[in-house]
Coordinates of C-alpha atoms in Angstrom, one line a residue:
M25 CA -73.1 12.6 29.7
A26 CA -70.3 15.1 30.2
P27 CA -66.7 13.9 29.7
P28 CA -64.6 13.5 32.9
P29 CA -62.2 16.4 33.8
E30 CA -58.8 16.2 32.2
D31 CA -56.8 15.7 35.5
I32 CA -58.9 12.6 36.4
V33 CA -58.2 11.1 32.9
L34 CA -54.5 11.7 33.4
F35 CA -54.6 10.2 36.9
D36 CA -56.5 7.1 35.6
R37 CA -53.9 6.6 32.8
R38 CA -51.1 6.8 35.3
Q39 CA -52.7 4.2 37.6
S40 CA -53.3 1.8 34.7
C41 CA -49.7 2.2 33.5
N42 CA -48.4 1.5 37.0
A43 CA -50.6 -1.5 37.3
L44 CA -49.2 -2.8 34.0
R45 CA -45.6 -2.1 35.1
A46 CA -46.1 -4.0 38.3
F47 CA -46.9 -7.2 36.5
T48 CA -44.6 -7.0 33.5
V49 CA -41.6 -9.4 33.5
S50 CA -38.7 -8.4 31.4
A51 CA -38.1 -10.9 28.6
Q52 CA -35.0 -13.0 29.1
K53 CA -32.2 -11.7 26.8
S54 CA -31.3 -14.3 24.3
A55 CA -28.0 -14.4 22.5
Q56 CA -29.7 -15.5 19.3
P57 CA -31.1 -12.5 17.4
S58 CA -34.7 -13.1 16.4
R59 CA -34.7 -12.7 12.6
I60 CA -36.7 -14.1 9.8
V61 CA -34.5 -16.6 7.9
S62 CA -34.2 -15.4 4.3
D63 CA -34.4 -17.6 1.2
L64 CA -30.6 -17.0 0.6
E65 CA -29.8 -18.4 4.1
K66 CA -32.0 -21.5 3.5
R67 CA -30.2 -22.2 0.2
I68 CA -26.8 -21.8 1.9
A69 CA -27.8 -24.0 4.9
A70 CA -28.8 -26.8 2.4
I71 CA -25.3 -26.9 0.8
P72 CA -22.9 -29.4 2.3
L73 CA -19.2 -28.6 2.8
E74 CA -18.3 -30.8 -0.3
R75 CA -20.0 -28.2 -2.5
F76 CA -18.1 -25.2 -1.2
R77 CA -15.3 -23.7 -3.3
N78 CA -13.0 -20.9 -2.1
F79 CA -10.9 -19.3 -4.9
C80 CA -9.1 -16.1 -5.8
I81 CA -8.2 -14.4 -9.1
V82 CA -4.5 -13.6 -9.5
A83 CA -2.7 -11.9 -12.4
H84 CA -0.3 -9.2 -13.4
V85 CA -1.6 -5.6 -13.0
D86 CA -4.2 -4.6 -15.6
H87 CA -4.9 -8.1 -16.9
G88 CA -8.6 -7.8 -16.2
K89 CA -9.2 -9.4 -12.8
S90 CA -11.9 -7.0 -11.5
T91 CA -13.7 -7.1 -14.9
L92 CA -13.8 -10.9 -14.8
S93 CA -15.1 -10.7 -11.2
D94 CA -17.9 -8.5 -12.4
R95 CA -18.9 -11.0 -15.1
L96 CA -18.9 -13.9 -12.6
L97 CA -21.1 -12.0 -10.1
E98 CA -23.5 -11.2 -12.9
L99 CA -23.5 -14.8 -14.1
T100 CA -24.4 -16.1 -10.6
G101 CA -27.1 -13.4 -10.2
T102 CA -25.3 -11.8 -7.3
I103 CA -25.4 -8.4 -9.0
Q104 CA -27.6 -7.0 -11.8
P105 CA -26.0 -7.0 -15.3
G106 CA -25.1 -3.6 -16.7
G107 CA -24.7 -1.9 -13.3
N108 CA -21.5 -0.3 -11.9
K109 CA -18.2 -1.3 -13.4
Q110 CA -15.6 -2.9 -11.2
I111 CA -18.1 -3.4 -8.4
L112 CA -15.4 -4.9 -6.0
D113 CA -13.2 -1.8 -6.3
K114 CA -14.6 0.3 -3.5
L115 CA -12.1 3.2 -3.3
D116 CA -12.3 6.2 -5.7
V117 CA -8.6 6.0 -6.3
E118 CA -9.0 2.4 -7.5
R119 CA -11.7 3.3 -10.0
E120 CA -9.9 6.4 -11.2
R121 CA -6.6 4.6 -11.8
G122 CA -8.1 1.3 -12.8
I123 CA -6.1 -0.7 -10.2
T124 CA -7.1 -2.8 -7.2
V125 CA -5.4 -1.7 -4.0
K126 CA -7.3 -3.8 -1.4
A127 CA -8.3 -7.5 -1.9
Q128 CA -12.1 -7.6 -1.9
T129 CA -14.3 -10.7 -1.3
C130 CA -17.7 -11.9 -2.4
S131 CA -19.8 -15.1 -2.0
M132 CA -21.9 -16.5 -4.8
I133 CA -24.4 -19.3 -5.3
Y134 CA -24.1 -21.2 -8.6
K135 CA -26.2 -24.0 -9.9
Y136 CA -24.1 -26.7 -11.6
E137 CA -25.6 -30.0 -12.8
G138 CA -28.8 -29.4 -10.9
K139 CA -27.0 -28.8 -7.5
D140 CA -26.3 -25.5 -5.7
Y141 CA -22.6 -24.7 -5.0
L142 CA -21.4 -21.9 -2.6
L143 CA -18.5 -20.2 -4.2
H144 CA -16.3 -17.6 -2.5
L145 CA -14.3 -15.3 -4.7
V146 CA -11.4 -13.0 -3.8
D147 CA -10.3 -10.3 -6.2
T148 CA -6.7 -9.5 -5.4
P149 CA -4.4 -6.5 -6.3
G150 CA -1.9 -7.1 -9.1
H151 CA 0.8 -4.7 -8.2
V152 CA 3.9 -5.9 -6.4
D153 CA 3.5 -3.3 -3.5
F154 CA 0.3 -5.1 -2.4
R155 CA 1.7 -8.6 -2.5
A156 CA 0.9 -9.2 1.2
E157 CA -2.8 -8.9 0.2
V158 CA -2.4 -11.7 -2.3
S159 CA -0.6 -14.1 0.2
R160 CA -3.4 -13.4 2.8
S161 CA -6.0 -14.2 0.2
Y162 CA -4.3 -17.5 -0.6
A163 CA -4.8 -18.5 3.1
S164 CA -8.6 -18.4 2.8
C165 CA -8.7 -20.2 -0.6
G166 CA -8.3 -23.7 -1.9
G167 CA -7.3 -22.6 -5.4
A168 CA -6.8 -19.7 -7.8
I169 CA -7.7 -18.6 -11.3
L170 CA -4.3 -17.6 -12.9
L171 CA -5.4 -15.0 -15.4
V172 CA -3.2 -14.0 -18.4
D173 CA -3.8 -11.2 -20.9
A174 CA -3.7 -12.8 -24.4
S175 CA -2.1 -9.6 -25.9
Q176 CA 0.6 -9.2 -23.2
G177 CA 1.4 -12.9 -22.3
V178 CA 3.0 -14.0 -19.1
Q179 CA 4.5 -11.0 -17.1
A180 CA 6.6 -10.6 -14.0
Q181 CA 3.8 -10.5 -11.5
T182 CA 2.2 -13.6 -13.1
V183 CA 5.4 -15.5 -12.4
A184 CA 5.6 -14.2 -8.8
N185 CA 1.9 -15.0 -8.1
F186 CA 2.3 -18.5 -9.5
Y187 CA 5.3 -19.3 -7.2
L188 CA 3.4 -17.9 -4.2
A189 CA 0.4 -20.1 -5.0
F190 CA 2.7 -23.1 -5.7
A191 CA 4.4 -22.7 -2.3
E192 CA 0.9 -22.7 -0.7
G193 CA 0.0 -25.9 -2.6
L194 CA -3.0 -24.3 -4.3
Q195 CA -4.7 -25.7 -7.4
L196 CA -4.5 -23.3 -10.4
V197 CA -7.1 -22.9 -13.1
P198 CA -5.4 -21.2 -16.2
V199 CA -7.6 -18.6 -17.9
I200 CA -6.6 -16.5 -20.9
N201 CA -8.4 -13.1 -21.0
K202 CA -8.9 -10.4 -23.7
V203 CA -9.1 -12.9 -26.6
D204 CA -11.3 -10.4 -28.5
L205 CA -8.5 -7.8 -28.9
P206 CA -7.0 -7.5 -32.4
S207 CA -3.5 -7.9 -30.9
A208 CA -4.5 -11.0 -28.9
D209 CA -2.2 -14.1 -29.4
A210 CA -3.8 -16.9 -27.3
P211 CA -1.6 -19.7 -28.6
R212 CA 1.5 -17.8 -27.6
A213 CA 0.1 -17.2 -24.1
L214 CA -0.9 -20.9 -23.7
E215 CA 2.6 -22.0 -24.9
Q216 CA 4.2 -19.6 -22.3
M217 CA 2.0 -21.0 -19.5
Q218 CA 3.0 -24.6 -20.4
S219 CA 6.7 -23.8 -20.7
T220 CA 7.0 -21.5 -17.7
F221 CA 4.5 -23.1 -15.2
E222 CA 3.9 -26.6 -16.7
L223 CA 0.1 -26.0 -16.8
D224 CA -1.9 -28.1 -19.2
P225 CA -3.1 -25.9 -22.1
A226 CA -6.1 -28.3 -22.5
K227 CA -7.5 -27.2 -19.1
A228 CA -7.2 -23.5 -20.0
V229 CA -10.3 -21.4 -20.6
L230 CA -10.2 -18.7 -23.3
V231 CA -12.5 -15.7 -22.4
S232 CA -13.1 -12.0 -22.9
A233 CA -14.3 -10.6 -19.6
K234 CA -15.2 -7.3 -21.2
T235 CA -17.7 -8.7 -23.7
G236 CA -18.6 -11.8 -21.6
L237 CA -17.4 -14.2 -24.3
N238 CA -17.1 -17.8 -22.9
V239 CA -17.1 -16.6 -19.3
E240 CA -19.8 -19.2 -18.5
A241 CA -17.1 -21.9 -18.9
V242 CA -15.0 -20.5 -16.0
L243 CA -17.1 -21.6 -13.0
P244 CA -17.6 -25.3 -14.1
N245 CA -13.8 -25.5 -14.4
V246 CA -13.4 -24.0 -11.0
I247 CA -15.8 -26.6 -9.5
E248 CA -14.1 -29.5 -11.4
Q249 CA -10.5 -28.5 -10.7
I250 CA -10.4 -26.7 -7.3
P251 CA -10.9 -29.0 -4.2
P252 CA -13.6 -28.2 -1.5
P253 CA -12.3 -26.8 1.8
V254 CA -11.4 -29.2 4.6
G255 CA -13.2 -28.7 7.9
D256 CA -15.7 -30.1 10.4
H257 CA -18.5 -28.1 11.9
Q258 CA -18.9 -30.5 14.8
K259 CA -15.4 -29.6 16.2
P260 CA -14.6 -26.6 18.5
L261 CA -14.5 -23.3 16.7
R262 CA -11.3 -22.4 14.9
L263 CA -11.3 -19.3 12.6
L264 CA -8.6 -17.3 10.9
L265 CA -8.6 -13.5 10.7
V266 CA -7.9 -12.7 7.1
D267 CA -8.5 -8.9 6.9
S268 CA -10.2 -6.1 8.9
W269 CA -11.5 -2.6 8.3
Y270 CA -12.9 0.2 10.5
S271 CA -16.5 1.4 10.6
N272 CA -17.5 4.5 12.5
F273 CA -20.7 2.8 13.7
K274 CA -19.7 -0.8 14.3
G275 CA -16.0 -0.6 15.2
V276 CA -13.6 -2.9 13.6
I277 CA -15.2 -5.4 11.2
L278 CA -13.3 -8.7 10.7
L279 CA -13.1 -10.8 7.5
V280 CA -12.7 -14.4 8.7
R281 CA -12.3 -17.9 7.3
V282 CA -13.9 -20.6 9.5
F283 CA -11.8 -23.8 9.5
D284 CA -13.7 -25.8 12.1
G285 CA -16.9 -25.4 14.1
Q286 CA -19.5 -22.7 13.6
I287 CA -20.0 -19.2 14.9
K288 CA -23.2 -17.2 15.5
A289 CA -24.2 -13.9 17.2
G290 CA -23.9 -14.0 21.0
D291 CA -20.9 -16.4 21.1
L292 CA -18.1 -15.3 23.4
I293 CA -14.8 -15.8 21.5
V294 CA -11.2 -15.3 22.4
S295 CA -8.1 -14.2 20.4
F296 CA -4.9 -16.4 20.6
A297 CA -2.6 -13.4 19.9
T298 CA -4.0 -10.9 22.4
G299 CA -6.0 -13.1 24.8
L300 CA -8.9 -10.6 24.7
K301 CA -12.5 -11.8 24.7
Y302 CA -15.4 -10.5 22.7
F303 CA -19.1 -11.1 22.3
V304 CA -20.1 -11.6 18.6
G305 CA -22.7 -9.0 17.6
E306 CA -23.4 -10.1 14.0
V307 CA -22.1 -12.6 11.5
G308 CA -22.7 -12.6 7.7
I309 CA -21.3 -13.0 4.2
M310 CA -20.3 -10.4 1.5
Y311 CA -23.1 -10.8 -1.1
P312 CA -21.6 -8.5 -2.5
D313 CA -22.2 -6.1 0.4
Q314 CA -22.5 -7.1 4.0
T315 CA -25.5 -9.5 4.3
P316 CA -26.3 -10.8 7.9
Q317 CA -26.6 -14.5 8.5
T318 CA -27.6 -16.6 11.5
V319 CA -24.5 -18.7 11.5
L320 CA -21.1 -19.2 9.7
R321 CA -20.1 -22.8 9.2
A322 CA -16.7 -24.5 8.7
G323 CA -15.4 -23.8 5.2
Q324 CA -17.2 -20.4 4.8
V325 CA -15.6 -17.0 4.5
G326 CA -17.6 -14.1 6.0
Y327 CA -17.5 -11.0 8.2
L328 CA -18.3 -10.5 11.9
F329 CA -18.2 -7.6 14.3
F330 CA -18.5 -7.5 18.1
N331 CA -21.0 -6.0 20.5
P332 CA -19.7 -4.0 22.3
G333 CA -17.5 -3.2 19.2
M334 CA -13.7 -3.6 18.9
K335 CA -12.5 0.0 19.1
R336 CA -8.8 -0.3 18.3
S337 CA -7.8 -1.7 14.9
Q338 CA -4.5 -2.7 16.5
E339 CA -6.3 -5.5 18.4
A340 CA -7.3 -7.1 15.0
K341 CA -4.0 -8.8 14.2
V342 CA -4.2 -10.3 10.7
G343 CA -3.3 -14.0 10.8
D344 CA -4.7 -14.4 14.3
T345 CA -6.7 -17.5 15.3
Y346 CA -10.0 -17.1 17.4
T347 CA -11.9 -19.8 19.2
T348 CA -14.8 -20.0 21.7
V349 CA -13.9 -19.3 25.3
G350 CA -13.2 -22.7 27.0
S351 CA -11.9 -24.4 23.9
E352 CA -8.4 -22.8 23.9
K353 CA -6.7 -26.1 25.0
M354 CA -8.5 -28.2 22.3
V355 CA -7.6 -25.9 19.4
E356 CA -4.3 -25.6 17.7
P357 CA -3.7 -22.0 16.5
L358 CA -3.2 -21.6 12.7
P359 CA 0.1 -20.4 11.3
G360 CA -0.2 -16.6 10.9
F361 CA 1.1 -14.3 8.2
E362 CA 4.3 -12.4 8.0
E363 CA 3.5 -8.7 8.5
P364 CA 4.6 -6.7 5.5
K365 CA 7.6 -4.4 6.3
S366 CA 7.8 -0.8 5.1
M367 CA 10.3 -0.4 2.3
V368 CA 9.9 3.3 1.4
F369 CA 9.9 6.2 3.8
V370 CA 8.8 9.8 3.1
A371 CA 8.4 12.9 5.3
A372 CA 5.0 14.6 5.0
F373 CA 4.3 18.2 6.1
P374 CA 1.1 20.4 5.8
V375 CA 1.4 23.2 3.3
D376 CA 0.0 25.5 6.0
Q377 CA 0.9 24.7 9.6
G378 CA -2.7 25.8 10.6
D379 CA -4.0 22.6 8.9
Y380 CA -1.8 20.4 11.0
Q381 CA -4.7 19.0 13.2
H382 CA -7.0 18.4 10.2
L383 CA -4.2 16.6 8.4
E384 CA -3.3 14.5 11.4
D385 CA -7.0 13.4 11.7
S386 CA -7.1 12.5 8.0
I387 CA -3.9 10.5 8.2
N388 CA -5.1 8.6 11.2
Q389 CA -8.4 7.8 9.6
I390 CA -6.7 6.2 6.5
V391 CA -4.2 4.3 8.7
L392 CA -7.1 2.7 10.5
N393 CA -7.9 0.8 7.3
D394 CA -4.4 0.4 6.1
R395 CA -2.2 -1.0 8.8
S396 CA 0.8 -1.5 6.6
V397 CA 1.5 2.3 6.8
T398 CA 3.9 3.1 9.7
L399 CA 3.6 6.5 11.3
Q400 CA 6.0 8.7 13.4
K401 CA 5.9 12.4 14.3
E402 CA 8.8 14.5 12.9
S403 CA 9.7 18.2 12.8
S404 CA 11.8 20.2 10.4
E405 CA 13.2 23.7 10.9
A406 CA 12.2 24.6 7.4
L407 CA 8.8 22.9 7.0
G408 CA 7.5 22.8 10.7
A409 CA 5.8 19.8 12.3
G410 CA 5.0 16.7 10.2
W411 CA 5.2 13.0 10.0
R412 CA 7.6 10.3 8.7
L413 CA 5.4 7.7 6.9
G414 CA 6.6 4.2 5.9
F415 CA 5.0 2.5 2.8
L416 CA 5.3 -0.9 1.0
G417 CA 6.4 0.8 -2.2
T418 CA 6.2 3.9 -4.3
L419 CA 2.7 3.1 -5.7
H420 CA 1.4 2.5 -2.2
C421 CA 2.8 6.0 -1.3
S422 CA 1.2 7.6 -4.3
V423 CA -2.2 6.0 -3.6
F424 CA -2.0 7.2 0.0
E425 CA -1.3 10.7 -1.2
D426 CA -4.2 10.6 -3.6
R427 CA -6.6 9.4 -0.9
L428 CA -5.6 12.2 1.4
R429 CA -6.3 14.8 -1.4
Q430 CA -9.5 13.2 -2.7
E431 CA -11.2 11.9 0.4
H432 CA -10.1 14.5 2.9
G433 CA -9.2 17.6 0.8
A434 CA -5.8 17.8 2.5
S435 CA -2.9 19.6 0.8
I436 CA 0.5 18.2 1.7
I437 CA 4.2 18.5 0.9
I438 CA 5.9 15.1 0.5
T439 CA 9.7 14.7 0.4
P440 CA 11.3 12.3 -2.1
P441 CA 11.2 8.6 -0.9
T442 CA 14.1 7.3 1.1
V443 CA 14.9 3.8 2.4
P444 CA 16.2 2.5 5.7
F445 CA 20.0 2.0 6.3
K446 CA 21.8 -0.1 8.8
V447 CA 24.7 1.2 10.9
I448 CA 27.0 -1.2 12.7
W449 CA 28.8 0.7 15.5
N450 CA 32.3 -0.1 16.8
D451 CA 30.9 -1.7 20.0
G452 CA 29.1 -4.3 17.8
T453 CA 25.5 -2.9 18.2
E454 CA 23.3 -2.3 15.2
S455 CA 20.7 0.4 14.5
I456 CA 18.4 0.9 11.6
I457 CA 18.1 4.5 10.5
Q458 CA 15.0 5.6 8.6
N459 CA 15.4 9.4 8.7
P460 CA 18.4 10.8 6.7
A461 CA 18.7 13.7 9.2
K462 CA 19.7 11.1 11.9
F463 CA 22.4 9.5 9.7
P464 CA 25.9 9.8 11.4
D465 CA 27.9 12.7 10.0
R466 CA 31.5 12.4 8.7
D467 CA 33.3 12.8 12.1
E468 CA 31.0 10.3 13.8
T469 CA 31.5 7.8 10.9
H470 CA 35.3 7.9 11.3
T471 CA 35.3 7.5 15.0
R472 CA 32.3 5.4 16.0
V473 CA 31.0 3.5 12.9
A474 CA 32.4 0.1 11.9
E475 CA 30.2 -0.6 8.8
L476 CA 27.4 1.0 6.8
H477 CA 24.8 -1.3 5.1
E478 CA 22.1 -0.6 2.6
P479 CA 19.1 -2.9 1.6
Y480 CA 19.1 -4.8 -1.7
V481 CA 16.1 -6.3 -3.5
S482 CA 15.9 -9.2 -6.0
A483 CA 14.2 -7.8 -9.1
T484 CA 12.6 -10.0 -11.8
I485 CA 12.1 -8.2 -15.1
A486 CA 10.1 -9.8 -17.9
L487 CA 10.6 -8.1 -21.3
P488 CA 10.6 -8.5 -25.1
E489 CA 14.0 -9.6 -26.4
E490 CA 14.6 -6.4 -28.5
Y491 CA 14.9 -4.2 -25.4
L492 CA 17.3 -6.4 -23.6
G493 CA 20.4 -4.2 -24.2
K494 CA 18.6 -1.0 -22.9
V495 CA 17.4 -2.8 -19.8
I496 CA 20.8 -4.3 -18.9
E497 CA 22.3 -0.8 -19.4
L498 CA 19.6 0.7 -17.1
C499 CA 20.2 -2.0 -14.4
E500 CA 24.0 -1.6 -14.5
A501 CA 23.7 2.2 -14.3
N502 CA 21.7 1.7 -11.1
R503 CA 24.5 -0.5 -9.5
G504 CA 22.6 -3.7 -10.3
E505 CA 24.2 -7.2 -10.2
Q506 CA 23.0 -9.6 -12.8
K507 CA 22.0 -13.0 -11.3
E508 CA 20.1 -14.8 -14.2
L509 CA 19.1 -14.3 -17.8
K510 CA 16.8 -16.8 -19.5
F511 CA 14.6 -16.9 -22.6
F512 CA 11.3 -18.5 -21.8
T513 CA 10.1 -18.1 -25.3
A514 CA 11.9 -17.2 -28.6
T515 CA 11.1 -13.5 -28.0
Q516 CA 10.5 -13.1 -24.2
V517 CA 13.3 -12.8 -21.7
I518 CA 13.4 -13.0 -17.9
L519 CA 16.2 -11.0 -16.2
K520 CA 17.0 -11.3 -12.6
Y521 CA 19.0 -8.5 -10.9
D522 CA 20.0 -7.6 -7.4
I523 CA 19.5 -3.8 -7.2
P524 CA 19.9 -1.4 -4.2
L525 CA 16.4 -0.5 -2.9
A526 CA 17.4 3.2 -2.9
H527 CA 17.6 3.1 -6.7
L528 CA 14.4 1.1 -7.1
V529 CA 12.3 3.7 -5.3
D530 CA 14.0 6.5 -7.3
D531 CA 11.5 6.1 -10.3
F532 CA 13.3 3.0 -11.6
F533 CA 10.0 1.5 -12.7
G534 CA 9.2 4.7 -14.7
R535 CA 12.5 4.6 -16.5
L536 CA 12.2 0.9 -17.2
K537 CA 8.8 1.5 -18.8
G538 CA 10.3 4.3 -20.8
A539 CA 13.2 2.2 -22.1
T540 CA 10.9 -0.6 -23.2
K541 CA 7.9 1.4 -24.5
G542 CA 5.8 0.0 -21.6
Y543 CA 6.4 -3.7 -22.4
A544 CA 8.6 -4.6 -19.5
S545 CA 7.1 -5.7 -16.2
L546 CA 8.8 -5.7 -12.8
D547 CA 8.5 -7.7 -9.6
Y548 CA 10.8 -7.6 -6.6
E549 CA 11.3 -9.0 -3.1
E550 CA 13.6 -8.2 -0.3
A551 CA 17.1 -9.8 -0.6
D552 CA 19.5 -8.7 2.1
W553 CA 21.6 -6.0 3.7
R554 CA 25.0 -5.3 2.0
R555 CA 28.0 -3.3 3.0
S556 CA 28.1 -0.1 1.0
N557 CA 30.0 3.1 0.7
I558 CA 27.1 5.5 1.5
V559 CA 27.2 9.1 2.5
K560 CA 24.7 11.8 3.6
L561 CA 24.0 14.4 0.9
Q562 CA 22.9 17.8 2.2
L563 CA 22.0 21.2 0.9
L564 CA 23.5 24.3 2.5
V565 CA 22.3 27.8 2.0
N566 CA 24.9 30.4 3.2
K567 CA 26.6 27.5 5.2
V568 CA 23.3 26.6 7.0
P569 CA 22.0 23.1 6.4
V570 CA 18.5 22.8 5.0
D571 CA 17.1 19.9 7.1
A572 CA 14.1 19.2 4.8
V573 CA 16.4 18.3 1.9
A574 CA 18.8 15.5 3.0
R575 CA 19.3 12.1 1.5
V576 CA 21.6 9.1 2.0
V577 CA 23.2 8.2 -1.4
H578 CA 26.1 6.1 -2.7
T579 CA 29.3 8.1 -3.1
S580 CA 29.3 7.4 -6.9
Q581 CA 25.9 9.3 -7.2
A582 CA 26.7 12.2 -4.8
E583 CA 28.3 14.5 -7.4
R584 CA 25.6 14.1 -10.1
L585 CA 22.7 14.5 -7.6
G586 CA 24.4 17.5 -5.9
R587 CA 24.7 19.4 -9.2
Q588 CA 21.0 18.7 -9.9
W589 CA 20.0 19.9 -6.5
V590 CA 21.8 23.2 -6.4
A591 CA 20.8 24.1 -10.0
K592 CA 17.1 23.3 -9.2
F593 CA 17.1 25.0 -5.8
K594 CA 18.7 28.2 -7.3
E595 CA 15.6 28.6 -9.4
H596 CA 13.3 28.8 -6.3
V597 CA 15.3 31.0 -4.0
D598 CA 14.7 34.8 -4.1
R599 CA 17.6 37.2 -4.9
Q600 CA 18.7 39.2 -1.8
M601 CA 20.7 42.4 -1.1
F602 CA 23.7 40.1 -0.3
E603 CA 25.3 37.2 -2.0
V604 CA 23.5 33.8 -1.5
I605 CA 25.6 30.7 -1.8
I606 CA 23.9 27.3 -2.3
Q607 CA 26.1 24.2 -1.8
A608 CA 25.6 20.5 -1.8
T609 CA 27.9 18.6 0.6
A610 CA 28.6 14.8 0.8
G611 CA 30.0 14.3 4.2
K612 CA 32.6 17.1 4.6
R613 CA 33.2 17.4 0.8
I614 CA 31.4 20.2 -1.2
V615 CA 30.4 18.5 -4.4
A616 CA 28.5 21.4 -6.1
R617 CA 27.9 25.1 -5.8
E618 CA 25.7 27.9 -7.2
T619 CA 25.8 31.6 -6.4
I620 CA 22.9 34.0 -6.5
K621 CA 24.4 37.5 -7.1
P622 CA 23.0 40.3 -4.9
F623 CA 21.0 43.3 -6.0
R624 CA 23.6 46.1 -6.5
K625 CA 23.3 49.8 -6.4
D626 CA 25.5 51.7 -8.9
V627 CA 27.6 53.8 -6.5
L628 CA 29.7 55.2 -9.4
Q629 CA 26.9 56.9 -11.2
K630 CA 27.5 60.3 -9.5
L631 CA 31.2 60.3 -10.6
H632 CA 32.1 61.5 -14.1
A633 CA 35.7 62.4 -14.7
S634 CA 37.0 61.5 -11.3
D635 CA 40.3 59.9 -10.2
V636 CA 40.6 56.0 -10.1
S637 CA 41.4 56.0 -6.4
R638 CA 38.0 57.8 -5.7
R639 CA 36.2 55.0 -7.6
R640 CA 38.1 52.3 -5.8
K641 CA 37.3 53.9 -2.4
L642 CA 33.5 53.9 -3.1
L643 CA 33.6 50.3 -4.4
E644 CA 35.6 49.2 -1.3
K645 CA 33.0 50.9 1.0
Q646 CA 30.2 49.1 -0.8
K647 CA 32.0 45.8 -0.4
E648 CA 32.4 46.4 3.4
G649 CA 28.7 47.1 3.7
R650 CA 27.9 43.9 1.8
K651 CA 30.1 41.9 4.2
K652 CA 28.3 43.4 7.2
L653 CA 24.9 42.7 5.6
K654 CA 25.9 39.1 4.8
A655 CA 27.0 38.6 8.4
V656 CA 23.7 39.7 9.9
G657 CA 21.3 38.9 7.0
N658 CA 19.2 35.8 7.4
I659 CA 17.8 34.2 4.4
A660 CA 14.2 33.1 4.8
I661 CA 13.1 30.4 2.3
D662 CA 9.3 30.2 2.0
H663 CA 7.2 27.1 1.8
K664 CA 6.5 27.7 -1.9
A665 CA 10.2 27.3 -2.7
F666 CA 10.3 23.9 -1.0
Q667 CA 7.1 22.8 -2.6
D668 CA 8.4 23.6 -6.1
F669 CA 11.8 22.1 -5.3
L670 CA 10.3 18.8 -4.0
A671 CA 7.7 18.5 -6.7
K672 CA 8.6 16.0 -9.4

């Protein structure tokens, strides 16, 4: 039998499709995603709240937090042994420098005495610039591992983190790390812990995170000493936003700690801070990467994102409370966090103005994931269009610069760091000035300004006793005021000084490390504004101010800095056909000057045995020509000169 013609077959198919279409009912959309429940999820669902433990690891920078985190993740089977080092350090710059910049989280399941425990670990940064990350981590935890390097002992950041945890009422588990080093002195570290923090040495665990020695004793101590989180999954939902980051595909992803109730995909939740409502698209835990779950219960820490996604990272206010729509009246919002304030400001310009758009996109992309950077547009006559960026500290600024270069291939000129100043005007109003170019000049200061204030910080320096003299000398040279000096062991000293922030950002830490062979450690916090005799230091080239190079300094520093500036700038300015005068001015006073001599034609070469008046006439004529040239001659300083001058 011959097959039917092709057009009949097509017609038949269309008819059958239409018949099917007519009788198909679209399935009702369910908020609950249909997923196969994994073994991991079944194990977590079987663990009651009493067997949850949320804890973080805090320590001074470079005491081995990320390495200990790796060992704990291997021990609980969350990651395979012998894989990547520092698995929780996600950024290239973190791995390259061996520091943690952003607090990272991970959930683990650990079997102890035959029962499963759900542990939630936060690896925090150790550097003072990122202290806000540490205080945020504390809010999602019930306790902390206080880690101390056996060879270094208690250092400044250890002290600061202890007091932060103490203020939050957290339970601390002392752990001494790096006991395998030849220079390790565990008894000294234990004695320091007892005398400084009154922590019982009998409860301390001695480990080597690098070799894995005795690491298995850490988690039983965490379970015994740190209390379980408090919460009730029957109550209305109450969750705290601890952190957020941006994904190109999912929008803003939130890291949350659930205090009461439970949350699942499809729930409609509302923010207390903004009042905006969102449908939850997915919930899950970090294990160690994003692992979707059906539900997050009270006591858990996990991530969630919305569908449709949250597009603007400004909507995710860290410290905000969320609840289900309709429960707003029944839920008390949680106390939020203090947003970290920018302490250091720099101006950034593209090396080539043609790269402006690319650089702007790169900066905006990094700012999406780092909300503590403040951003304003700025322009300079010398360097063109750019930005004024605010950072938490000099390390934060340096990390940002590295990320721009590594992740986005951007080349950038960055001016030396400056700090904000406060101006109190004669009419009683106050204004904070972040850009030195906008600082009132000398005439305005005399007529309209009542007082000028600069910010001070309280610095805590921990150091070995033999360097005490050098460090006091350094602090006094930087206009520091000594507040306290105490020996917390026979050889270790804690010094407390109030230092102007402007001196702290001017490589104070580098000079401190140099004076103490790297043994001193520094921690600081904002103190207050103090009245000060400050002035704007500016560079003039042939009486024209160079706006890219301006700084507000104390009058006692103006002369020294001015001399340094003119000597350095002279090296980078090309010689001209006329005289170039480089001056540094503090207010109206010229504090330093350098002169670049002009190229000079020998006008006397054609004269041999002539009269002196003839010689003088030719030299006078040349002098007149020089004056005319100087009056009309413009000096163009190229980008390269600024780059070399601003480079450290």
